[in-house]
């Protein structure tokens, strides 16, 4: 009988992000892990739990060295790692650049195969607590929906396989299956969410189960997927070259938007969640959403524990003047888009704004971006003499004597480290713990899969699509006013601009922008705009103003085929039944 690779499943039990279960003496005295047969799994509650835990382990959180935002208009990854292939429109079926770590066709299907196996085997399991079986069944339905939703977001319609299929070799099931229609895939994912909701609890009281999916995580996933399917890219007129593998054969905007709205309402009407407002201060409250554990906004998160592994987000992205790696740096295209605090647009063409560009901006700006002159945290010991306060320095500064100038500690000419400085003049602030010494320690921030703010925005967008502008304005303003911005009074189609602004800056770096630009069909314009940076020249001479110059730091191009990721050539070679995405 076939042996399973159970070691990684058991290891999953120790990961706090997945949670653990209570082990008893009998379980610990079982045979070595390498000797477990497949049939053993379905006889033991602990092993079944371990099998399901691995489905969580395979979910890729956003706290990785390369963030998806660096393949959108949010940031640039300074070490490249083949991200340039994506933003310069050079993806091919043989090389999708750094997206290969995000759009992982093979890994998604391996995990889906395990979901299918569980749902087949669990029906015949005897002697296990039925409440546990029901909960695990709900979790697996969610996971099957989750992994299919990941495939559909990147590739469009994909093969829908619901049995334990063979992945490899001459007898691989992928040699016979075809891609399902986009609409069928969306409806399948929605059905998985409904099935999950029937089994899942509304929340978990037990600490051991914190971090598991709940009924409302299923509704949040359903709302997201249906909203995407209601979007412009997938409905008439769309792109002429697209087929029913990559869009709805008929216009499904109203149908999917109505269902997305209902799914969002299931979360909203539960009364279990709210926008987090611990202080009533826009900047502080927004920043604390991502640092305060278990706050009222969290629906489904990946938990991290410093004592185990933690997250390296601060080290990956912090300024080089703090011995961090400065990886995913915000670009000026993104920074310039932040409104002024009164809701007006920022413009470098406005002399008053250009003289002091970082004053009186949307409060979320200060919780998301580190800019020249921003107060940050205490410098490491070897930099405190130069900067005892902890001020971000991304410019070049004229000395008080006016005879020479020095480069800031956070530039690529830093006296602290010079290989990892920003190209853009900015660093990321979002998610970062100001009390963490990221040079030596990892953090324990949670990566957020779903939060209440996204659900409210989903609800607002569904209402916009259905032309229920009053509802759309109400839900948009809930997000806007929590951030400390003035409520909008716009109505009708004009409300779209405010809504898109809110989604862009409320959900920044949370892996939404990459997909939003595509589904709204804004990517051909936005992602063909070259990435900009800011050159800062300062002075310590009285009366000498700071000067800011916007410059182009990376050419970018978006081609029509880039609305979808190409299906890997390695998969196409297995069969002539699998059709490639349009224009590749």
Coordinates of C-alpha atoms in Angstrom, one line a residue:
X1 CA 0.0 0.0 0.0
X2 CA 1.2 3.5 -0.9
X3 CA 3.0 5.4 1.8
X4 CA 2.2 9.1 2.4
X5 CA 4.8 11.8 3.1
X6 CA 3.4 12.2 6.6
X7 CA 6.4 13.8 8.1
X8 CA 5.5 17.2 6.8
X9 CA 1.8 16.7 7.9
X10 CA 2.9 16.0 11.4
X11 CA 5.3 18.9 11.4
X12 CA 2.3 21.1 10.5
X13 CA 0.9 20.4 13.9
X14 CA 3.7 22.3 15.5
X15 CA 3.2 25.4 13.4
X16 CA 1.2 28.0 15.5
X17 CA -0.1 29.5 12.3
X18 CA -2.1 26.3 11.8
X19 CA -2.8 25.5 15.4
X20 CA -2.2 22.3 17.3
X21 CA -4.2 19.5 18.8
X22 CA -3.8 17.7 22.1
X23 CA -1.5 14.6 21.8
X24 CA -1.9 11.7 24.2
X25 CA 0.5 9.0 25.3
X26 CA -0.9 6.5 22.9
X27 CA -0.5 8.7 19.9
X28 CA 3.2 9.4 20.9
X29 CA 3.9 5.7 21.1
X30 CA 2.8 4.9 17.6
X31 CA 5.2 3.6 15.0
X32 CA 7.8 5.9 13.4
X33 CA 6.5 8.5 11.0
X34 CA 8.3 6.9 8.0
X35 CA 6.3 3.7 8.5
X36 CA 2.8 5.1 8.2
X37 CA 0.8 3.6 5.4
X38 CA -2.0 5.6 3.7
X39 CA -4.6 3.4 5.4
X40 CA -3.2 4.4 8.8
X41 CA -4.2 8.0 8.4
X42 CA -7.9 7.3 8.2
X43 CA -7.9 5.4 11.4
X44 CA -6.4 8.0 13.7
X45 CA -7.9 11.4 14.6
X46 CA -4.5 12.9 15.2
X47 CA -3.2 11.8 11.8
X48 CA -6.4 13.0 10.1
X49 CA -5.9 16.4 11.8
X50 CA -2.3 16.5 10.7
X51 CA -3.4 15.8 7.1
X52 CA -5.8 18.7 7.2
X53 CA -3.2 20.9 8.9
X54 CA -0.9 20.6 5.9
X55 CA -3.5 22.3 3.7
X56 CA -3.0 25.4 5.9
X57 CA 0.8 25.0 5.7
X58 CA 0.6 25.1 1.9
X59 CA -1.1 28.6 1.9
X60 CA 1.6 31.1 0.9
X61 CA 1.4 34.2 3.2
X62 CA 2.4 37.6 1.9
X63 CA 5.3 38.0 4.3
X64 CA 7.9 36.7 1.9
X65 CA 11.0 38.4 0.7
X66 CA 9.3 39.3 -2.6
X67 CA 5.8 40.7 -2.2
X68 CA 3.1 40.6 -4.9
X69 CA 2.9 44.4 -4.6
X70 CA 6.2 44.6 -6.4
X71 CA 4.6 43.2 -9.5
X72 CA 1.9 45.9 -9.4
X73 CA 2.1 49.7 -9.2
X74 CA 2.7 49.6 -5.4
X75 CA 6.4 48.9 -5.2
X76 CA 9.6 47.7 -6.8
X77 CA 11.7 44.8 -5.5
X78 CA 15.2 46.3 -5.4
X79 CA 17.1 42.9 -5.7
X80 CA 14.9 42.1 -8.8
X81 CA 14.8 38.3 -8.5
X82 CA 13.2 38.3 -12.0
X83 CA 10.3 40.5 -10.9
X84 CA 11.2 42.8 -13.9
X85 CA 10.1 40.1 -16.3
X86 CA 6.6 40.5 -14.9
X87 CA 6.4 44.3 -14.8
X88 CA 8.0 44.7 -18.2
X89 CA 5.5 42.4 -19.9
X90 CA 8.0 39.6 -20.8
X91 CA 6.2 36.6 -19.3
X92 CA 6.2 33.4 -21.4
X93 CA 4.8 29.9 -20.8
X94 CA 8.4 28.8 -20.1
X95 CA 9.2 31.7 -17.7
X96 CA 6.7 33.8 -15.8
X97 CA 9.5 35.4 -13.7
X98 CA 9.0 35.7 -10.0
X99 CA 5.3 35.0 -10.4
X100 CA 6.4 31.3 -10.4
X101 CA 6.3 31.5 -6.6
X102 CA 2.8 32.9 -6.6
X103 CA 0.9 31.2 -9.5
X104 CA 2.1 27.7 -8.6
X105 CA -0.1 25.5 -10.9
X106 CA 1.5 22.2 -9.8
X107 CA 1.5 23.0 -6.1
X108 CA -2.1 24.2 -6.1
X109 CA -3.2 20.9 -7.8
X110 CA -1.1 18.8 -5.4
X111 CA -3.0 20.4 -2.5
X112 CA -6.4 20.1 -4.3
X113 CA -5.6 16.4 -4.7
X114 CA -5.2 16.0 -1.0
X115 CA -8.5 17.8 -0.5
X116 CA -10.2 15.4 -2.8
X117 CA -8.6 12.4 -1.0
X118 CA -9.8 13.6 2.3
X119 CA -13.4 14.1 1.1
X120 CA -13.4 10.6 -0.4
X121 CA -11.9 8.8 2.6
X122 CA -13.6 10.7 5.4
X123 CA -17.0 9.2 4.5
X124 CA -15.8 5.7 5.6
X125 CA -13.9 6.8 8.8
X126 CA -15.2 5.0 11.9
X127 CA -14.7 5.6 15.6
X128 CA -13.7 9.3 15.4
X129 CA -15.6 12.1 17.1
X130 CA -18.2 13.2 14.6
X131 CA -18.0 16.9 15.6
X132 CA -14.3 16.8 14.8
X133 CA -15.0 15.1 11.5
X134 CA -17.7 17.7 10.6
X135 CA -15.4 20.6 11.4
X136 CA -12.5 19.1 9.4
X137 CA -14.8 18.4 6.5
X138 CA -15.8 22.1 6.5
X139 CA -12.2 23.1 6.6
X140 CA -11.3 20.9 3.6
X141 CA -14.3 22.2 1.5
X142 CA -13.0 25.7 2.2
X143 CA -9.5 24.7 1.3
X144 CA -10.6 23.2 -2.0
X145 CA -12.4 26.4 -2.8
X146 CA -9.4 28.4 -1.7
X147 CA -6.9 26.7 -4.0
X148 CA -9.2 26.7 -7.0
X149 CA -9.8 30.4 -6.4
X150 CA -6.1 30.9 -6.5
X151 CA -5.8 29.1 -9.8
X152 CA -8.8 31.0 -11.3
X153 CA -7.4 34.4 -10.2
X154 CA -4.2 33.8 -12.1
X155 CA -5.1 31.5 -15.0
X156 CA -8.9 31.8 -15.6
X157 CA -10.8 28.6 -16.1
X158 CA -8.9 25.5 -15.1
X159 CA -9.6 21.8 -15.0
X160 CA -12.1 21.0 -12.2
X161 CA -11.1 17.7 -10.7
X162 CA -12.9 16.4 -7.6
X163 CA -11.4 12.9 -7.2
X164 CA -8.0 11.7 -6.1
X165 CA -6.2 12.1 -9.4
X166 CA -2.8 11.0 -10.6
X167 CA -0.5 13.9 -11.1
X168 CA 2.5 12.4 -12.8
X169 CA 3.6 9.9 -15.4
X170 CA 2.1 8.5 -18.5
X171 CA -1.2 7.8 -16.8
X172 CA -1.5 11.3 -15.3
X173 CA -5.1 12.5 -15.3
X174 CA -3.8 15.7 -16.7
X175 CA -3.3 13.9 -20.0
X176 CA -7.1 13.6 -20.4
X177 CA -8.8 16.5 -18.6
X178 CA -9.7 19.8 -20.2
X179 CA -10.1 23.3 -18.8
X180 CA -13.5 24.1 -17.4
X181 CA -15.3 27.2 -18.4
X182 CA -14.6 30.3 -16.3
X183 CA -18.2 30.6 -15.2
X184 CA -18.3 26.9 -14.1
X185 CA -15.1 27.4 -12.1
X186 CA -16.6 30.4 -10.3
X187 CA -19.8 28.6 -9.4
X188 CA -17.8 25.6 -8.2
X189 CA -15.8 27.7 -5.9
X190 CA -18.9 29.4 -4.5
X191 CA -20.4 25.9 -3.9
X192 CA -17.4 24.9 -2.0
X193 CA -17.8 27.9 0.3
X194 CA -21.5 27.0 0.8
X195 CA -20.5 23.4 1.7
X196 CA -17.8 24.7 4.1
X197 CA -20.3 27.0 5.8
X198 CA -22.6 24.2 6.6
X199 CA -20.0 22.4 8.7
X200 CA -17.8 25.2 10.1
X201 CA -18.4 27.0 13.4
X202 CA -19.0 30.7 13.6
X203 CA -15.8 31.1 15.8
X204 CA -13.5 29.1 18.0
X205 CA -13.3 29.5 21.8
X206 CA -10.5 27.0 22.2
X207 CA -7.0 28.5 21.9
X208 CA -5.8 25.3 20.1
X209 CA -8.1 26.1 17.2
X210 CA -7.3 29.8 16.8
X211 CA -6.3 30.4 13.2
X212 CA -8.6 27.9 11.6
X213 CA -11.2 28.9 9.1
X214 CA -14.7 29.7 10.3
X215 CA -18.1 30.0 8.6
X216 CA -17.5 33.6 7.9
X217 CA -14.1 33.0 6.3
X218 CA -16.1 30.8 3.8
X219 CA -18.5 33.7 3.1
X220 CA -15.6 36.1 2.7
X221 CA -14.0 33.9 0.2
X222 CA -17.3 33.5 -1.7
X223 CA -17.8 37.2 -1.7
X224 CA -14.3 37.8 -3.1
X225 CA -14.6 35.3 -5.9
X226 CA -18.0 36.3 -7.0
X227 CA -17.0 40.0 -7.0
X228 CA -14.0 39.2 -9.2
X229 CA -16.3 37.3 -11.6
X230 CA -18.7 40.2 -11.8
X231 CA -15.8 42.5 -12.9
X232 CA -15.3 44.1 -16.3
X233 CA -12.5 41.8 -17.4
X234 CA -14.8 38.7 -17.2
X235 CA -17.9 40.2 -18.8
X236 CA -18.9 41.8 -22.1
X237 CA -17.2 43.4 -23.9
X238 CA -14.0 42.3 -22.2
X239 CA -11.1 41.4 -24.5
X240 CA -12.1 40.1 -28.0
X241 CA -9.5 37.4 -28.0
X242 CA -10.9 35.9 -24.8
X243 CA -13.1 32.8 -24.8
X244 CA -15.4 31.2 -22.2
X245 CA -12.3 29.7 -20.6
X246 CA -11.3 33.2 -19.5
X247 CA -14.6 35.1 -19.2
X248 CA -18.3 34.5 -18.8
X249 CA -20.0 33.5 -22.1
X250 CA -22.8 35.9 -21.3
X251 CA -22.8 39.0 -19.2
X252 CA -23.0 37.8 -15.6
X253 CA -22.3 41.1 -13.9
X254 CA -25.6 41.5 -12.2
X255 CA -25.9 37.9 -11.2
X256 CA -22.5 37.6 -9.7
X257 CA -22.6 41.0 -8.1
X258 CA -25.9 40.2 -6.4
X259 CA -24.5 36.9 -5.0
X260 CA -21.3 38.7 -3.9
X261 CA -23.4 41.2 -2.1
X262 CA -25.4 38.5 -0.3
X263 CA -22.2 36.7 0.8
X264 CA -20.8 40.0 2.1
X265 CA -24.0 40.6 4.0
X266 CA -23.7 37.2 5.7
X267 CA -20.5 38.4 7.3
X268 CA -21.8 42.0 8.0
X269 CA -25.1 40.8 9.5
X270 CA -23.4 38.3 11.8
X271 CA -22.4 41.2 14.2
X272 CA -19.1 39.4 15.0
X273 CA -16.8 41.9 13.2
X274 CA -16.2 45.6 13.1
X275 CA -13.7 48.1 11.9
X276 CA -11.0 48.3 14.5
X277 CA -11.0 51.8 16.2
X278 CA -9.0 51.5 19.5
X279 CA -8.0 55.1 19.7
X280 CA -10.1 57.1 17.2
X281 CA -6.9 58.3 15.5
X282 CA -6.8 57.5 11.8
X283 CA -3.1 56.9 11.5
X284 CA -2.8 54.9 14.8
X285 CA -6.0 52.9 14.3
X286 CA -5.1 51.9 10.7
X287 CA -1.5 50.9 11.7
X288 CA -2.8 48.8 14.7
X289 CA -5.1 46.7 12.6
X290 CA -2.0 44.8 11.4
X291 CA -0.3 44.5 14.8
X292 CA -2.9 44.0 17.5
X293 CA -3.7 40.3 17.7
X294 CA -7.2 39.0 17.4
X295 CA -8.8 42.5 16.9
X296 CA -12.4 42.9 15.8
X297 CA -11.5 43.2 12.1
X298 CA -9.8 39.8 11.7
X299 CA -11.8 37.1 9.9
X300 CA -9.0 34.7 8.9
X301 CA -5.3 35.1 9.5
X302 CA -2.1 33.2 9.5
X303 CA -0.6 33.4 13.0
X304 CA 3.1 33.6 13.7
X305 CA 5.1 32.9 16.8
X306 CA 8.5 34.5 17.5
X307 CA 9.6 31.5 19.5
X308 CA 9.1 29.2 16.5
X309 CA 9.9 31.0 13.3
X310 CA 8.1 34.3 13.2
X311 CA 8.0 36.6 10.2
X312 CA 10.9 38.4 8.6
X313 CA 8.8 41.2 7.1
X314 CA 10.6 43.9 9.0
X315 CA 14.0 42.6 8.1
X316 CA 13.1 42.1 4.4
X317 CA 11.7 45.6 4.0
X318 CA 13.2 47.9 6.7
X319 CA 15.7 50.7 5.8
X320 CA 19.3 49.7 5.2
X321 CA 20.3 52.3 7.8
X322 CA 18.9 49.9 10.3
X323 CA 20.7 46.9 8.8
X324 CA 17.6 45.7 7.1
X325 CA 17.2 44.6 3.5
X326 CA 15.1 47.3 2.0
X327 CA 13.3 44.9 -0.4
X328 CA 9.9 46.0 -1.6
X329 CA 10.2 49.8 -1.8
X330 CA 7.1 51.9 -2.6
X331 CA 7.3 53.8 -5.9
X332 CA 6.4 57.4 -6.5
X333 CA 3.4 56.4 -8.7
X334 CA 1.8 54.9 -5.6
X335 CA 2.9 57.5 -3.1
X336 CA 1.7 60.4 -5.2
X337 CA -1.7 58.9 -5.3
X338 CA -2.3 59.5 -1.6
X339 CA -4.8 62.3 -1.2
X340 CA -4.4 65.3 1.0
X341 CA -6.1 65.1 4.4
X342 CA -9.0 67.2 3.1
X343 CA -9.7 64.7 0.3
X344 CA -8.2 66.7 -2.5
X345 CA -5.7 65.2 -4.9
X346 CA -1.9 65.7 -4.3
X347 CA 0.0 67.2 -7.3
X348 CA 3.6 67.9 -7.8
X349 CA 2.4 70.7 -10.1
X350 CA 1.1 72.5 -7.0
X351 CA 4.0 74.6 -5.7
X352 CA 2.7 74.6 -2.1
X353 CA 2.2 70.8 -2.1
X354 CA 5.5 70.2 -3.8
X355 CA 7.4 72.3 -1.3
X356 CA 6.2 70.1 1.6
X357 CA 4.9 66.9 0.0
X358 CA 4.6 64.8 3.1
X359 CA 2.5 67.1 5.1
X360 CA -1.3 66.8 5.6
X361 CA -1.8 63.6 3.6
X362 CA -4.3 60.8 4.1
X363 CA -3.5 59.4 7.6
X364 CA -2.9 55.9 6.0
X365 CA 0.1 57.4 4.2
X366 CA 2.0 57.7 7.5
X367 CA 1.1 54.2 8.6
X368 CA 2.2 52.7 5.2
X369 CA 5.2 54.7 3.9
X370 CA 8.5 55.6 5.4
X371 CA 9.7 58.8 3.6
X372 CA 12.6 61.2 4.0
X373 CA 12.2 63.0 7.3
X374 CA 9.8 60.5 8.9
X375 CA 10.3 59.8 12.5
X376 CA 11.0 56.1 12.8
X377 CA 12.8 54.2 15.6
X378 CA 16.1 54.2 17.5
X379 CA 19.0 53.5 15.2
X380 CA 21.3 50.5 15.8
X381 CA 24.4 51.2 17.9
X382 CA 26.7 51.9 15.0
X383 CA 24.4 54.7 13.6
X384 CA 23.2 56.4 16.8
X385 CA 26.0 59.0 16.9
X386 CA 25.0 60.1 13.4
X387 CA 21.3 60.0 14.0
X388 CA 20.4 59.8 17.7
X389 CA 16.7 60.4 17.1
X390 CA 15.8 57.9 14.4
X391 CA 14.8 59.9 11.3
X392 CA 14.5 58.3 7.9
X393 CA 17.2 59.7 5.6
X394 CA 16.8 59.0 1.9
X395 CA 18.3 62.2 0.5
X396 CA 21.5 64.1 0.1
X397 CA 22.0 67.0 2.5
X398 CA 24.0 70.2 2.3
X399 CA 26.0 70.8 5.4
X400 CA 25.4 73.8 7.7
X401 CA 28.6 75.4 6.3
X402 CA 27.3 75.0 2.8
X403 CA 30.6 73.7 1.6
X404 CA 29.9 70.0 1.3
X405 CA 27.1 67.5 1.4
X406 CA 26.4 64.0 2.9
X407 CA 24.3 61.1 1.8
X408 CA 21.5 59.9 4.2
X409 CA 21.9 56.8 6.2
X410 CA 19.1 55.1 4.3
X411 CA 20.5 55.7 0.8
X412 CA 22.6 53.5 -1.4
X413 CA 25.5 55.6 -0.4
X414 CA 24.9 55.0 3.3
X415 CA 27.9 54.7 5.7
X416 CA 26.0 51.9 7.5
X417 CA 25.2 49.6 4.5
X418 CA 25.1 50.5 0.8
X419 CA 24.0 47.3 -1.0
X420 CA 20.4 47.4 0.1
X421 CA 19.2 51.0 0.0
X422 CA 16.0 52.1 -1.7
X423 CA 15.9 53.0 -5.4
X424 CA 12.7 55.0 -5.0
X425 CA 13.4 57.2 -2.0
X426 CA 10.9 55.3 0.1
X427 CA 10.5 52.3 2.3
X428 CA 7.5 50.3 3.5
X429 CA 6.0 51.1 6.9
X430 CA 2.9 48.9 6.8
X431 CA 2.8 45.8 9.0
X432 CA 6.1 46.8 10.8
X433 CA 6.6 46.7 14.5
X434 CA 8.4 49.8 15.7
X435 CA 9.5 47.9 18.9
X436 CA 11.2 45.1 17.0
X437 CA 15.0 45.0 16.3
X438 CA 14.6 43.4 13.0
X439 CA 18.3 43.1 12.4
X440 CA 18.3 40.2 15.0
X441 CA 14.7 39.2 15.7
X442 CA 11.7 38.1 13.7
X443 CA 8.2 39.5 14.3
X444 CA 4.9 37.9 15.1
X445 CA 2.5 40.0 13.0
X446 CA -0.4 38.0 11.5
X447 CA -0.7 37.8 7.8
X448 CA -4.3 38.6 7.0
X449 CA -6.2 36.4 4.5
X450 CA -9.5 38.2 5.1
X451 CA -10.5 41.2 7.2
X452 CA -13.7 43.1 7.7
X453 CA -12.6 46.1 5.7
X454 CA -12.3 44.0 2.6
X455 CA -15.8 42.6 3.1
X456 CA -17.2 46.1 3.4
X457 CA -15.4 47.2 0.2
X458 CA -16.7 44.1 -1.6
X459 CA -20.2 45.1 -0.5
X460 CA -19.6 48.6 -1.8
X461 CA -18.3 47.4 -5.2
X462 CA -21.2 45.0 -5.6
X463 CA -23.6 47.9 -5.0
X464 CA -21.7 50.0 -7.5
X465 CA -22.1 47.3 -10.1
X466 CA -25.8 47.0 -9.4
X467 CA -26.1 50.9 -9.4
X468 CA -27.2 51.0 -5.8
X469 CA -25.2 54.1 -5.3
X470 CA -26.5 55.0 -1.8
X471 CA -25.4 51.7 -0.4
X472 CA -22.1 51.9 -2.2
X473 CA -21.4 55.4 -0.7
X474 CA -22.4 54.2 2.8
X475 CA -20.0 51.3 2.8
X476 CA -17.2 53.3 1.1
X477 CA -17.5 56.0 3.7
X478 CA -17.3 53.5 6.6
X479 CA -13.8 52.7 5.4
X480 CA -12.9 56.3 4.6
X481 CA -14.0 57.8 7.9
X482 CA -12.3 55.1 10.0
X483 CA -9.1 56.2 8.3
X484 CA -9.7 59.8 9.3
X485 CA -10.6 61.0 5.8
X486 CA -13.7 63.1 5.0
X487 CA -16.8 61.2 3.8
X488 CA -17.5 61.5 0.1
X489 CA -20.8 63.0 -1.1
X490 CA -20.3 61.8 -4.7
X491 CA -23.0 59.8 -6.4
X492 CA -23.6 57.8 -9.5
X493 CA -20.7 56.7 -11.7
X494 CA -18.5 59.4 -10.2
X495 CA -18.4 57.3 -7.0
X496 CA -16.2 54.7 -8.7
X497 CA -13.1 56.9 -8.4
X498 CA -13.5 57.3 -4.7
X499 CA -14.2 53.6 -4.3
X500 CA -11.1 52.6 -6.3
X501 CA -9.0 55.0 -4.2
X502 CA -10.2 53.5 -1.0
X503 CA -9.6 49.9 -2.1
X504 CA -6.1 50.9 -3.4
X505 CA -4.9 52.5 -0.2
X506 CA -6.9 50.7 2.5
X507 CA -5.8 47.3 1.1
X508 CA -2.2 48.3 0.1
X509 CA 0.3 45.5 0.1
X510 CA -2.3 42.9 1.0
X511 CA -2.2 41.2 -2.4
X512 CA -5.3 42.8 -3.9
X513 CA -3.9 45.5 -6.2
X514 CA -2.4 43.0 -8.7
X515 CA -5.8 41.5 -9.3
X516 CA -7.8 44.7 -9.0
X517 CA -5.9 46.4 -11.8
X518 CA -6.6 43.4 -14.1
X519 CA -10.2 42.7 -13.3
X520 CA -11.1 46.4 -13.7
X521 CA -9.1 46.4 -17.0
X522 CA -7.0 49.4 -15.7
X523 CA -3.7 47.5 -16.0
X524 CA -2.9 48.4 -19.6
X525 CA -2.8 52.1 -18.6
X526 CA -1.5 51.9 -15.0
X527 CA 1.1 49.2 -15.4
X528 CA 2.5 50.7 -18.7
X529 CA 3.5 53.8 -16.7
X530 CA 7.2 53.6 -15.8
X531 CA 8.0 53.2 -12.1
X532 CA 9.1 56.6 -10.6
X533 CA 11.2 57.5 -7.6
X534 CA 11.9 60.7 -5.7
X535 CA 15.3 62.4 -5.5
X536 CA 15.6 64.4 -2.3
X537 CA 18.1 67.2 -1.8
X538 CA 18.1 68.8 1.6
X539 CA 20.0 71.5 3.4
X540 CA 21.0 72.4 6.9
X541 CA 21.6 76.0 5.8
X542 CA 19.0 78.4 7.0
X543 CA 16.6 79.5 4.3
X544 CA 17.6 76.8 1.8
X545 CA 14.5 74.7 1.0
X546 CA 14.4 71.0 0.4
X547 CA 14.1 70.1 -3.3
X548 CA 12.2 67.1 -4.6
X549 CA 12.7 65.7 -8.1
X550 CA 10.6 62.9 -9.6
X551 CA 12.6 60.6 -11.9
X552 CA 12.0 57.4 -13.8
X553 CA 13.8 54.4 -12.2
X554 CA 12.3 51.4 -14.1
X555 CA 10.6 51.0 -17.5
X556 CA 7.4 49.1 -17.3
X557 CA 5.0 47.6 -19.9
X558 CA 1.7 45.8 -19.7
X559 CA 0.7 43.7 -22.7
X560 CA -2.9 42.5 -23.3
X561 CA -2.0 38.9 -22.7
X562 CA -0.7 39.8 -19.2
X563 CA -4.3 40.0 -17.9
X564 CA -3.7 36.2 -17.3
X565 CA -0.7 34.2 -16.4
X566 CA 0.2 31.7 -19.1
X567 CA -0.3 28.0 -18.3
X568 CA 3.2 26.5 -17.9
X569 CA 4.6 24.8 -20.9
X570 CA 5.4 21.8 -18.8
X571 CA 1.7 21.2 -18.3
X572 CA 0.8 21.8 -21.9
X573 CA 3.3 19.2 -23.0
X574 CA 1.4 16.5 -21.0
X575 CA -1.6 16.8 -23.3
X576 CA -3.1 18.4 -26.3
X577 CA -6.4 18.9 -24.5
X578 CA -5.1 21.8 -22.3
X579 CA -5.5 25.1 -24.1
X580 CA -3.2 28.0 -23.5
X581 CA -4.4 31.4 -22.4
X582 CA -5.1 34.0 -25.1
X583 CA -2.3 35.7 -27.0
X584 CA 0.6 33.6 -25.6

